[in-house]
Short mmCIF file of C-alpha atoms in Angstrom, two decimals:
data_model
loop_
_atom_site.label_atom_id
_atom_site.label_comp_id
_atom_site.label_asym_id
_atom_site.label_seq_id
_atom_site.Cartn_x
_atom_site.Cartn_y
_atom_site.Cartn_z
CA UNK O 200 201.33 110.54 28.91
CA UNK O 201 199.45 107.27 29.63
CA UNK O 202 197.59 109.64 31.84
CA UNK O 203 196.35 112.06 29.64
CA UNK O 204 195.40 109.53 27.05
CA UNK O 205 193.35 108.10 29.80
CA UNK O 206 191.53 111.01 30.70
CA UNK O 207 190.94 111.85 26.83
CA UNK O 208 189.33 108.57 27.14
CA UNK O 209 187.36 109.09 29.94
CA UNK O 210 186.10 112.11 28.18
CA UNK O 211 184.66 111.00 25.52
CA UNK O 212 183.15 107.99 27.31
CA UNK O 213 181.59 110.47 29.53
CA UNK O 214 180.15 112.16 26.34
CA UNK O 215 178.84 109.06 24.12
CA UNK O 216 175.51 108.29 26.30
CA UNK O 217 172.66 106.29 24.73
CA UNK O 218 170.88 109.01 24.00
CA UNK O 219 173.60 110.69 22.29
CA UNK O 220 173.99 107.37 20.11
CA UNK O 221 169.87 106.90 19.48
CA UNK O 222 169.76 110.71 17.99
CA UNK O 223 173.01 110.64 15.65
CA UNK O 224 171.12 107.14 14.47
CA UNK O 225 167.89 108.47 14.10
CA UNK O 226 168.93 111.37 12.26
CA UNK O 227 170.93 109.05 10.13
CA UNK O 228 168.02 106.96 9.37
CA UNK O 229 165.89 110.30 8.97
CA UNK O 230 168.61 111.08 6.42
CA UNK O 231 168.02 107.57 4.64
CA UNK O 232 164.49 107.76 4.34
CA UNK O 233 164.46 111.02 3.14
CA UNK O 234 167.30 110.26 0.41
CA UNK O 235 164.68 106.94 -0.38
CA UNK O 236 161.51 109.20 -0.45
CA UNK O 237 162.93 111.94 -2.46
CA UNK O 238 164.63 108.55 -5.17
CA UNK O 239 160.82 107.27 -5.17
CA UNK O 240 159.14 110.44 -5.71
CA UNK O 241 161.40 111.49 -8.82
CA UNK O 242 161.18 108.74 -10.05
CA UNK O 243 157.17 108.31 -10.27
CA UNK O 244 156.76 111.57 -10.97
CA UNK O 245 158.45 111.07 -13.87
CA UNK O 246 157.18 108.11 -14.81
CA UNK O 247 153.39 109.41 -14.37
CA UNK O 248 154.32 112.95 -16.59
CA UNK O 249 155.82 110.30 -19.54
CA UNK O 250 153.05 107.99 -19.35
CA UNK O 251 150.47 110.93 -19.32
CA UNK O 252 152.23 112.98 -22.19
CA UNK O 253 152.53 109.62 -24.08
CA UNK O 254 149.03 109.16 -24.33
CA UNK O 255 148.06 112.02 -26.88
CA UNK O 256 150.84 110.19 -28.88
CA UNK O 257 148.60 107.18 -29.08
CA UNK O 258 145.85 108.85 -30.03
CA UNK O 259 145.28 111.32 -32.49
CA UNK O 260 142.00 112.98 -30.89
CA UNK O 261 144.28 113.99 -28.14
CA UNK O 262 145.89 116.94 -27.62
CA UNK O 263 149.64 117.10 -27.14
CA UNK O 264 149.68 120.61 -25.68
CA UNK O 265 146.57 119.58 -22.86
CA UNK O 266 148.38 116.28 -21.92
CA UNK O 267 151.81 117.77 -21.52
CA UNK O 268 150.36 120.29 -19.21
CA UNK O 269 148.04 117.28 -17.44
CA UNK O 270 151.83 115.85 -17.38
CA UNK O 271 153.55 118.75 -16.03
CA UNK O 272 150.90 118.84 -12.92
CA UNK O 273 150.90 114.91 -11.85
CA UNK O 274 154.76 115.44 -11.89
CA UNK O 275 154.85 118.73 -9.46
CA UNK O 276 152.06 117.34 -7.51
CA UNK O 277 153.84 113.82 -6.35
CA UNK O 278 156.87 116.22 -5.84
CA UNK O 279 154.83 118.14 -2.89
CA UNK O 280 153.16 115.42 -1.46
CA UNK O 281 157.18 113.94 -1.42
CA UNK O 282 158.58 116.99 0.05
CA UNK O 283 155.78 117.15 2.50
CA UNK O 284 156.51 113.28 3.56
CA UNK O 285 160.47 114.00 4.05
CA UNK O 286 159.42 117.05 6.35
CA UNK O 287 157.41 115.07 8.33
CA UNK O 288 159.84 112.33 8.81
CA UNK O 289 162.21 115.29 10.34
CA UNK O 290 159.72 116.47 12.38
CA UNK O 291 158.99 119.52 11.27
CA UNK O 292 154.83 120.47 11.52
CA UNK O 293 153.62 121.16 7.99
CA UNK O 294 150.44 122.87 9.04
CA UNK O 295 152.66 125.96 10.37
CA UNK O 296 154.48 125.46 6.93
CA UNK O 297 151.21 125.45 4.85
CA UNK O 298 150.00 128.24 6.54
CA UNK O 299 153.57 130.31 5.53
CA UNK O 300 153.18 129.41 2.11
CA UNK O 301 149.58 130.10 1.88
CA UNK O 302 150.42 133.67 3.30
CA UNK O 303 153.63 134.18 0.71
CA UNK O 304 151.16 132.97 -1.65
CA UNK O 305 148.64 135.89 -1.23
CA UNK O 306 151.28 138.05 -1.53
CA UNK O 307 153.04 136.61 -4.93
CA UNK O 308 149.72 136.79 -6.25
CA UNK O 309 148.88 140.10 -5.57
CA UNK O 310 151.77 141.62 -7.27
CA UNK O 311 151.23 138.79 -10.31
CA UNK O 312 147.61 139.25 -10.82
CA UNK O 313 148.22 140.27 -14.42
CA UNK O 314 150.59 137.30 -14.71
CA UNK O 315 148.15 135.34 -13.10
CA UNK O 316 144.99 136.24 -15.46
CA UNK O 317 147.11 135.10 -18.21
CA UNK O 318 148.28 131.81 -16.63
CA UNK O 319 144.73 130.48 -15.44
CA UNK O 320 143.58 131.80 -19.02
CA UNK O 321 146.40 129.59 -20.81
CA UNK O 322 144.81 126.59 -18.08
CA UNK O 323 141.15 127.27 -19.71
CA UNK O 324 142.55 127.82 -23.51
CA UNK O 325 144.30 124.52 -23.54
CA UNK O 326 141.38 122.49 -21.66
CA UNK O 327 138.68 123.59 -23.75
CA UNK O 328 140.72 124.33 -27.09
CA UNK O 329 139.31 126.90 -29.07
CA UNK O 330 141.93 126.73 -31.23
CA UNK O 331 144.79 124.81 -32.33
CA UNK O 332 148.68 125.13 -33.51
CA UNK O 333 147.70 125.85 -37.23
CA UNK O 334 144.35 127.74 -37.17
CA UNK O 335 144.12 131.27 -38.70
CA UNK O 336 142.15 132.97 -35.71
CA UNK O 337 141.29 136.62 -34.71
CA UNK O 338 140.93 137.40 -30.98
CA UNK O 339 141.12 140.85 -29.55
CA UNK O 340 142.70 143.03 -31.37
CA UNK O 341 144.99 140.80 -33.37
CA UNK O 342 144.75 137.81 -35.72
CA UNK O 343 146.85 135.71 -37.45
CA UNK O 344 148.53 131.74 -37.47
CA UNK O 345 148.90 130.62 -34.24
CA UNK O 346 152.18 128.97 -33.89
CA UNK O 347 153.13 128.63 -30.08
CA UNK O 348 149.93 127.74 -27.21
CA UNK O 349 151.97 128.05 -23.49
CA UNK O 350 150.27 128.85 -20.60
CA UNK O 351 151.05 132.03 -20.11
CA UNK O 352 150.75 133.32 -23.71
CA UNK O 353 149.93 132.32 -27.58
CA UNK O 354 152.25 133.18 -30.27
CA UNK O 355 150.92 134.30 -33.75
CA UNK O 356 152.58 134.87 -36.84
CA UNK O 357 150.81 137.43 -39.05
CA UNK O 358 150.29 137.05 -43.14
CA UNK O 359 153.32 139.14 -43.99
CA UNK O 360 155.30 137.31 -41.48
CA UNK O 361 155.51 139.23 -38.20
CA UNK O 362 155.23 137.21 -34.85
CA UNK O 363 152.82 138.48 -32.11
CA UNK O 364 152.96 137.47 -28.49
CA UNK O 365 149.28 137.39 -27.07
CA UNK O 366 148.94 137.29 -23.45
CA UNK O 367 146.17 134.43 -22.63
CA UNK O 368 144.34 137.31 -20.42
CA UNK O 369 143.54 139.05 -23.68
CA UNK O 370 142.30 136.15 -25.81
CA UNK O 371 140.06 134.14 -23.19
CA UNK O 372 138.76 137.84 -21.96
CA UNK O 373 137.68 138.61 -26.23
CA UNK O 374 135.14 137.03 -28.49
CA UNK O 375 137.53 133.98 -30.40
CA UNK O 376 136.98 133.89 -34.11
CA UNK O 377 138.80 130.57 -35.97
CA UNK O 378 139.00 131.17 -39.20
CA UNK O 379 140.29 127.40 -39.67
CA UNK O 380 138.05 125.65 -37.40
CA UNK O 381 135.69 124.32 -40.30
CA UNK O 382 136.75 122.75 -43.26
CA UNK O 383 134.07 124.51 -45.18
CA UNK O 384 133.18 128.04 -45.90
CA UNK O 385 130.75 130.49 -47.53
CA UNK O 386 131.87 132.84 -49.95
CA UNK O 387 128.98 135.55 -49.57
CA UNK O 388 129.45 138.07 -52.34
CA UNK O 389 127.20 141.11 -53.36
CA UNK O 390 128.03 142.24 -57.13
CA UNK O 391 126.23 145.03 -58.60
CA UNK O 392 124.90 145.60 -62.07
CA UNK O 393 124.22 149.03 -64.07
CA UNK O 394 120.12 149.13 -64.43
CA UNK O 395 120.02 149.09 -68.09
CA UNK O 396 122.24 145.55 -68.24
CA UNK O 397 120.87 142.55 -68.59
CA UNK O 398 119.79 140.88 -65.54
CA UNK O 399 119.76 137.43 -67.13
CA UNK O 400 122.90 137.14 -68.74
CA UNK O 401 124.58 138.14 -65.76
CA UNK O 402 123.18 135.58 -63.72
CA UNK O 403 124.28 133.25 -66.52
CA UNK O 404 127.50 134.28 -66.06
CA UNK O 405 127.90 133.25 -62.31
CA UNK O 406 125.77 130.19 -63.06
CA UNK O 407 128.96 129.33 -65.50
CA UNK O 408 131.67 130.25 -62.38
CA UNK O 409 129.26 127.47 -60.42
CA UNK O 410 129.31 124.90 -62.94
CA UNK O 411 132.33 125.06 -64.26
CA UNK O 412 134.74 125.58 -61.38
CA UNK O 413 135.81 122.09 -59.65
CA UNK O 414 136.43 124.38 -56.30
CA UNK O 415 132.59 125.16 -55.47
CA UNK O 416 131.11 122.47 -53.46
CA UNK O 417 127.45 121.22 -54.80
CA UNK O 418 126.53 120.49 -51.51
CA UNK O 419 125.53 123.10 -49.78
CA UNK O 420 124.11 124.31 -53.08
CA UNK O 421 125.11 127.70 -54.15
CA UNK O 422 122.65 130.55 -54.60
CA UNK O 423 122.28 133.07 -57.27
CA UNK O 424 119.69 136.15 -57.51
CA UNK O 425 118.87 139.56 -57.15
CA UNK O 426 119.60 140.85 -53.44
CA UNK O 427 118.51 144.85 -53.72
CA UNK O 428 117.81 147.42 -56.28
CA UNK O 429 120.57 149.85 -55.01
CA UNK O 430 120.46 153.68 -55.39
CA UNK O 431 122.70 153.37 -58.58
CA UNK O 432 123.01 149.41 -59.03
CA UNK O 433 121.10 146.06 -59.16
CA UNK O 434 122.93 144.04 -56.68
CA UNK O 435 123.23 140.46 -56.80
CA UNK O 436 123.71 137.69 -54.68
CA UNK O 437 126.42 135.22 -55.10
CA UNK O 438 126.31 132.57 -52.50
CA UNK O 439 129.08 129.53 -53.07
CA UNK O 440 130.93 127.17 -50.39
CA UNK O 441 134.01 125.95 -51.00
CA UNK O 442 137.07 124.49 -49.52
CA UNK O 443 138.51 126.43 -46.39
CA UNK O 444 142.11 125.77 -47.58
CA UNK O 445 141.10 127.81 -51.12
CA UNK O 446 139.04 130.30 -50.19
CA UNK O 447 141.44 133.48 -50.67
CA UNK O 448 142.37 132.57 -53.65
CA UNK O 449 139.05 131.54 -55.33
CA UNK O 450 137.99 134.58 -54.27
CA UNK O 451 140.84 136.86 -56.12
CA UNK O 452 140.25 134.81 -59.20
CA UNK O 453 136.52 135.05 -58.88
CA UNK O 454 136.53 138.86 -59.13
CA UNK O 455 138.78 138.47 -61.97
CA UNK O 456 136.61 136.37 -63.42
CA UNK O 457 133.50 138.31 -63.67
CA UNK O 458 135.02 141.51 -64.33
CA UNK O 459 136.56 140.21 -67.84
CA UNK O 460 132.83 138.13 -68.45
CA UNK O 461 131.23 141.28 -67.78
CA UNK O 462 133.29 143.77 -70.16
CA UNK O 463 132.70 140.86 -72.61
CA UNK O 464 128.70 141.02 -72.48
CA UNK O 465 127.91 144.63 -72.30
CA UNK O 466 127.57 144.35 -68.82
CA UNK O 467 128.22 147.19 -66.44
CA UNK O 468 129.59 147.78 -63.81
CA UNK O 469 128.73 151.16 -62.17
CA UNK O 470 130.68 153.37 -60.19
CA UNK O 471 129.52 156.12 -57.39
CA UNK O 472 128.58 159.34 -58.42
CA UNK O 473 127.25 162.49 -57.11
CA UNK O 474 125.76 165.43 -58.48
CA UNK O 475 126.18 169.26 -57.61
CA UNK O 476 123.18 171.28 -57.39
CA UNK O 477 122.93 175.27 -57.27
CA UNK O 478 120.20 176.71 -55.19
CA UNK O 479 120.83 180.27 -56.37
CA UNK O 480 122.90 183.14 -58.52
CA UNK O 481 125.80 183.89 -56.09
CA UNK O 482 126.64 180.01 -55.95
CA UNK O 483 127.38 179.69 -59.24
CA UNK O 484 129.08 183.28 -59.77
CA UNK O 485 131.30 182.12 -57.07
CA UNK O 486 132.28 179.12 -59.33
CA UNK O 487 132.59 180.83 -62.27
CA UNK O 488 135.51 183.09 -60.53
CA UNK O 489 137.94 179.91 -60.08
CA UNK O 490 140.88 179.20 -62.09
CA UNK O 491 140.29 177.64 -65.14
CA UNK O 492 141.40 174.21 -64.11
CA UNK O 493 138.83 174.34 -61.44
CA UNK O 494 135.64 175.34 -64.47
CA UNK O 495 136.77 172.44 -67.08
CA UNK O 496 136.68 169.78 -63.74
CA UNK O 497 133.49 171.21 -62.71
CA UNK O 498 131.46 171.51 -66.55
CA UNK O 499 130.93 174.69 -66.87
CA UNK O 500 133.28 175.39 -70.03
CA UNK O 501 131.66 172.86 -71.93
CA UNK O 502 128.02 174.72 -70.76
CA UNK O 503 126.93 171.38 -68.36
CA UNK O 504 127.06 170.97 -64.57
CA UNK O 505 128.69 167.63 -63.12
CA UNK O 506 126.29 164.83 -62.93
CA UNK O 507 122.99 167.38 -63.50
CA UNK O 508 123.51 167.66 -67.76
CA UNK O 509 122.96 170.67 -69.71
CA UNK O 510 122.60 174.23 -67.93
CA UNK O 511 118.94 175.37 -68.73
CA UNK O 512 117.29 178.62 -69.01
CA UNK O 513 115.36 178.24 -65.84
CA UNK O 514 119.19 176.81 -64.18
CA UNK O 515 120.36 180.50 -65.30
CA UNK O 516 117.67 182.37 -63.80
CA UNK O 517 117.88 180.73 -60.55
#
């Protein structure tokens, strides 16, 4: 027995060499430093996305969305160069390894171009901001309030309350209109007049909407005056800025307004019209065949024609 415990010993004497010894304590200490490396870089990456994000808290001209994404990059990017440290304490070549990844790379990004697009589109929407969390924009083919910026997409919420998820590609690819972006805004307005009103009173009228109303802004000043003389109207300008935050509904009011001012003065306000004429006999024998709900819409019962007057004797000859 004393033997064999003796040769076990002998064994394992045989197997413990120095250089045994030196690797299992070099992959220990490998071990160490890695735990200490991957400790250090968690910890400052951390630290660096918190002290980045915190800074659009401190000030108000700064973006929270931009800085949490500046955040988000510092973090991942003191992560890799950590990761890449810990593989070169193990001995393990990173150039082979960069080259691998590049390669995978090519080939994730290939099959996520679309994805892609959208991401590096989110990148340029939240550097250069064309729009915030709150502005009314229309971009493509939709419009609404945007609620949600990631990278990847924008979320908007429409005036009778349905969401819409906009891919970035879409927006940054399309002319951006922000309905919000100035606090200000023109209310451009053409409002036409029958030709035998009175021109004068009815730029009274919206003179009295100008001076009156506390919502139009003096400065810029509005503008009031004839624009065209239309086919079957006088058109007139009405130029007034106001508030961005009341536009809509000076607007609604304003139409309101001048309608009811309007019927009050004798003004008119006139409506399309069109007028039928006959060229010849069969035309109007043709007519005269229809049902009788057909002759009383089109005059003929009452002897006139629709917007011509009173059938003549040279109308009946033709």
């Amino acid at each position: 027995m004393d033997e064999l415990n003796l040769q076990n010993l002998t064994d394992v004497s045989q197997w413990i060499t120095p250089e045994r010894v030196d690797a299992v304590v070099l992959a220990t200490l490998n071990v160490l430093t890695a735990l200490v490396i991957l400790i250090v870089a968690l910890f400052i990456s951390g630290w660096a996305k918190g002290r980045i994000s915190r800074l659009a808290a401190r000030h108000r001209r700064l973006d929270d969305t931009l800085f949490g994404f500046l955040g988000n990059i510092a973090k991942y990017l003191i992560l890799a160069i950590g990761f890449i440290f810990i593989l070169n304490r193990f001995g393990i070549q990173t150039t082979s390894l960069a080259a691998l990844i590049g390669a995978a790379g090519l080939a994730i990004g290939l099959a996520l171009q679309g994805t892609l697009s959208s991401l590096a589109s989110g990148v340029m929407i939240i550097m250069f901001r064309p729009f915030r969390v709150g502005d009314y924009i229309a971009a493509g083919s939709e419009s609404g309030t945007v609620t949600e910026i990631s990278l990847f997409y924008v979320i908007l919420k429409t005036y009778d309350g349905i969401q819409i998820v906009v891919p970035n590609s879409d927006i940054w690819s399309s002319s951006i209109t922000n309905y919000s972006a100035n606090t200000t805004r023109m209310m451009d307005l053409t409002i036409g007049i029958s030709y035998d009103s009175d021109i004068k009173l009815a730029k009274e009228i919206l003179q009295k909407i100008v001076d009156e109303d506390p919502r139009v802004l003096k400065d810029p000043a509005p503008t009031i005056g004839v624009k065209e003389l239309g086919d079957s109207s006088i058109n007139l300008l009405f130029r007034a800025w106001c508030n961005t935050d009341v536009y809509w509904k000076f607007r609604w009011e304003l139409f309101e307004f001048v309608k009811k001012e309007f019927d009050a003065n004798g003004i008119g306000i006139p409506f399309p019209t069109r007028e039928i004429v006959f060229d010849n006999k069969l035309e109007m024998v043709k007519l005269k065949d229809q049902n009788p709900q057909k002759r009383l819409s089109s005059g003929l019962d009452n002897g006139t024609e629709t917007g011509v007057g009173p059938v003549t004797q040279e109308d009946k000859l033709k």
